[in-house]
Coordinates of N, CA and C in Angstrom, one line a residue:
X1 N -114.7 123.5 -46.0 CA -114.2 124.8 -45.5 C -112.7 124.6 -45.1
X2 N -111.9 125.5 -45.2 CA -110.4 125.2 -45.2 C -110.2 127.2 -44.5
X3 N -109.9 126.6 -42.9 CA -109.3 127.8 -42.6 C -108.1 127.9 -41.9
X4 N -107.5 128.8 -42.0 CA -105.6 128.9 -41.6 C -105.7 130.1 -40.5
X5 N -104.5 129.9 -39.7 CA -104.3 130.7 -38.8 C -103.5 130.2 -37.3
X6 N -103.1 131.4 -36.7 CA -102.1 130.6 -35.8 C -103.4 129.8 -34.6
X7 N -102.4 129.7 -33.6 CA -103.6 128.5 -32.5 C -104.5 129.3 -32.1
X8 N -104.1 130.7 -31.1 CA -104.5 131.4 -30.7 C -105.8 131.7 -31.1
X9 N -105.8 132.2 -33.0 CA -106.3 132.9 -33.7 C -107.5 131.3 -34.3
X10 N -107.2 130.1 -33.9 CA -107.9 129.0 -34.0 C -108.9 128.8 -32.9
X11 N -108.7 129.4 -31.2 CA -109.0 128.9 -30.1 C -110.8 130.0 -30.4
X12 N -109.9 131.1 -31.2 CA -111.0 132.5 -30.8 C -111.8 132.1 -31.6
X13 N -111.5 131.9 -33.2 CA -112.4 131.8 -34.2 C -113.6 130.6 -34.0
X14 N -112.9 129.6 -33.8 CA -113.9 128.4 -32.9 C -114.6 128.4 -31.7
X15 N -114.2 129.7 -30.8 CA -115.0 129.6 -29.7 C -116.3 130.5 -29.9
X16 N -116.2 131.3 -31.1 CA -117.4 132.1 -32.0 C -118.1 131.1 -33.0
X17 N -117.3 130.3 -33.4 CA -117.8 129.6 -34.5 C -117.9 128.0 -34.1
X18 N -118.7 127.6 -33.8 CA -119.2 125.9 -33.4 C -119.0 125.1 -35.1
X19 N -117.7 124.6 -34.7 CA -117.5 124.0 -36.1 C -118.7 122.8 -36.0
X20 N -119.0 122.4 -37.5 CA -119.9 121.4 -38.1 C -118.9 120.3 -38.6
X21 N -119.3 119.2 -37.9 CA -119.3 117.7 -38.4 C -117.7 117.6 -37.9
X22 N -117.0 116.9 -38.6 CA -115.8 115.9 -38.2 C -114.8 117.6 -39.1
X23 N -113.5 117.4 -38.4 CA -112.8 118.5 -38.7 C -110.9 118.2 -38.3
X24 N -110.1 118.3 -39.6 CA -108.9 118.0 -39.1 C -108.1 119.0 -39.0
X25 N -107.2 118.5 -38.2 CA -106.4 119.9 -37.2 C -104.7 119.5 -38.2
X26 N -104.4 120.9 -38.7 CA -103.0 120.7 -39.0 C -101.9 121.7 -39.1
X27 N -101.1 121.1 -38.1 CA -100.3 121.9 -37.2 C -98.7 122.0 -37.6
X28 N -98.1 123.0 -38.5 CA -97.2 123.2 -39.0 C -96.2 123.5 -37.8
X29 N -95.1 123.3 -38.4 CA -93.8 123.2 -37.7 C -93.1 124.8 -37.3
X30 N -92.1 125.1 -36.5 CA -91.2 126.1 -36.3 C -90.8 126.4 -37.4
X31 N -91.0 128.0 -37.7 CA -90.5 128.3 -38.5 C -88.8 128.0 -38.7
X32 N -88.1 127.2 -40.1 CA -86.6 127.1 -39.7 C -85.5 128.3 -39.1
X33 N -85.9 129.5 -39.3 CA -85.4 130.6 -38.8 C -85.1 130.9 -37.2
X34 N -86.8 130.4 -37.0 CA -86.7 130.5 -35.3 C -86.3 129.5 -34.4
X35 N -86.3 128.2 -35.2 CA -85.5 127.0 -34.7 C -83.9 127.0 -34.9
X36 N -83.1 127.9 -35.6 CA -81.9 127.5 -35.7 C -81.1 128.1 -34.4
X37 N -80.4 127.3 -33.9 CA -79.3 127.9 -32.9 C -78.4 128.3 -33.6
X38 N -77.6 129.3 -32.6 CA -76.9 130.0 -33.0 C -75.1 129.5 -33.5
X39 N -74.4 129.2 -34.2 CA -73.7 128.2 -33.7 C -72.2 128.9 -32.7
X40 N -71.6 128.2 -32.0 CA -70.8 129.1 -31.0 C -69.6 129.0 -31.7
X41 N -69.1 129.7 -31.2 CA -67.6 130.1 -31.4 C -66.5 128.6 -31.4
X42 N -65.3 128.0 -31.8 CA -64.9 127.1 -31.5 C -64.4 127.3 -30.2
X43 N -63.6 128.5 -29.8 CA -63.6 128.6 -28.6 C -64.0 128.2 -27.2
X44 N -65.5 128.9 -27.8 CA -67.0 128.3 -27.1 C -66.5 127.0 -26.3
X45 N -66.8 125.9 -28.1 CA -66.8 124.7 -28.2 C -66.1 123.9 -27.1
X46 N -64.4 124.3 -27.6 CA -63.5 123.8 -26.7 C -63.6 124.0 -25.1
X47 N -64.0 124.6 -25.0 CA -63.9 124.9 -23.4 C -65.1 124.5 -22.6
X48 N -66.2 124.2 -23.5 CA -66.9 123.0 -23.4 C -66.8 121.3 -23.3
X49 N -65.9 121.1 -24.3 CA -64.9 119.9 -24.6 C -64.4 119.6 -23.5
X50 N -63.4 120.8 -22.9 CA -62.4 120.3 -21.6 C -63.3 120.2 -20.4
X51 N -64.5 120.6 -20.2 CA -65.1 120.7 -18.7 C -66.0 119.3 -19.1
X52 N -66.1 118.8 -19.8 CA -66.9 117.8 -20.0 C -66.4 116.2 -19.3
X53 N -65.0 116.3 -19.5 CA -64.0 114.7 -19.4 C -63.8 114.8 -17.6
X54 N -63.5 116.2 -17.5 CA -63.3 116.1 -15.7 C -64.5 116.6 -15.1
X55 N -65.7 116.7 -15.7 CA -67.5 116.0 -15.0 C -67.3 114.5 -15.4
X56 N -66.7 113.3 -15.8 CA -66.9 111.9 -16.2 C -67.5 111.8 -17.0
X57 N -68.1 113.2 -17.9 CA -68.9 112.7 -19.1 C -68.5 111.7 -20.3
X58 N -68.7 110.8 -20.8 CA -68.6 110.4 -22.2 C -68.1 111.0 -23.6
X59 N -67.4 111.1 -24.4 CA -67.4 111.6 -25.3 C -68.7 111.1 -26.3
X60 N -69.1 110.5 -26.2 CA -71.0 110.5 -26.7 C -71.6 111.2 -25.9
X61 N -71.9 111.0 -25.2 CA -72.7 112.1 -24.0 C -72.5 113.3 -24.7
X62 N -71.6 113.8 -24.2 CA -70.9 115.1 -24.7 C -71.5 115.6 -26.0
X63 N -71.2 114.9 -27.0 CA -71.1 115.0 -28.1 C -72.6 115.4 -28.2
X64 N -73.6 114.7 -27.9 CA -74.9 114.6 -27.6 C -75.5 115.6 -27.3
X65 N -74.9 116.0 -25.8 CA -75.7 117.3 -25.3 C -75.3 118.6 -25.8
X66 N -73.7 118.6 -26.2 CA -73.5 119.8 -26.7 C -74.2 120.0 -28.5
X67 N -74.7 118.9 -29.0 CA -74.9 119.2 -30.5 C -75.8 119.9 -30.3
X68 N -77.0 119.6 -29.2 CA -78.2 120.5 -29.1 C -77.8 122.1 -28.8
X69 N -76.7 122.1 -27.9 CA -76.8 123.8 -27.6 C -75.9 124.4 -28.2
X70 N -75.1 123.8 -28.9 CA -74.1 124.5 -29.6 C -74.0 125.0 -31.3
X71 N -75.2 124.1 -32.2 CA -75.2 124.4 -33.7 C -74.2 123.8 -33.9
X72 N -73.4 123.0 -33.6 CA -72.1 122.0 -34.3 C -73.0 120.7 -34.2
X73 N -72.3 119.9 -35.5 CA -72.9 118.8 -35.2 C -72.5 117.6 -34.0
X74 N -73.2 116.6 -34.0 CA -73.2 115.2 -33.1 C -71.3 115.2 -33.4
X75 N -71.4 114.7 -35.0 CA -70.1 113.8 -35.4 C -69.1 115.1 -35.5
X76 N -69.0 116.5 -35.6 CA -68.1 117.5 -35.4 C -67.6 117.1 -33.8
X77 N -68.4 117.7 -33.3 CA -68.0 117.6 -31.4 C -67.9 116.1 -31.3
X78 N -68.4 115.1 -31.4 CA -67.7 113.7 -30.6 C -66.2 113.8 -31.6
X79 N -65.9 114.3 -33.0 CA -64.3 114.0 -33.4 C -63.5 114.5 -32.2
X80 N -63.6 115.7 -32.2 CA -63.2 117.2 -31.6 C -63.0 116.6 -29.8
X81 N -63.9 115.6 -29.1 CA -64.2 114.9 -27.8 C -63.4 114.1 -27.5
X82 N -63.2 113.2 -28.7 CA -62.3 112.1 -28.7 C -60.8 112.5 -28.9
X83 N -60.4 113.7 -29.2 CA -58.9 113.8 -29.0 C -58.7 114.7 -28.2
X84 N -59.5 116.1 -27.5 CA -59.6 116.3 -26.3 C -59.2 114.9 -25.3
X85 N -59.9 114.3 -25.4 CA -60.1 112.8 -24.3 C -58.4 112.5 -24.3
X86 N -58.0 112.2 -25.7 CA -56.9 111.9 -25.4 C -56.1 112.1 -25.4
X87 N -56.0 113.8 -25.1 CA -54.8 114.4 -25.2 C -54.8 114.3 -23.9
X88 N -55.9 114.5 -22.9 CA -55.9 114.6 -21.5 C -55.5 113.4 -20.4
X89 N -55.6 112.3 -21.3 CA -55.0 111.0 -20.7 C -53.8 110.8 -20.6

């Protein structure tokens, strides 16, 4: 037997239905749509960039936490980090 459906619609159907014998669970991903951030403005970016060096952050750090909230990548933002860095020095 092969049946689909979200979890919810898995918790109900199983709590009516006493599955028989051994049974595997498989559990698809975020849809890509509802997982993509949005990506920010460079703007945004930069002015992220400059508050980052006078918190002591790292330009990896940086690079790191902003890739997750920003939609730019790792190696976009750490380029973009590292001459922020050094223009500030």
């Amino acid at each position: 037997q092969i049946w689909r459906g979200t979890l919810s619609e898995a918790c109900e159907y199983f709590t009516r239905h006493e599955p028989r014998g051994e049974f595997t669970l498989v559990i698809g991903g975020k849809e890509p749509a509802l997982c993509a951030v949005a990506r920010w403005s460079e703007e945004h970016l930069m002015s992220a960039l400059l508050a980052g060096p006078e918190a002591g952050e790292s330009p990896s750090k940086l690079a790191t936490r902003l890739a997750g909230e920003s939609g730019w990548s790792r190696r976009e933002i750490y380029k973009l980090a590292t001459l922020v860095k050094s223009r500030l020095s």
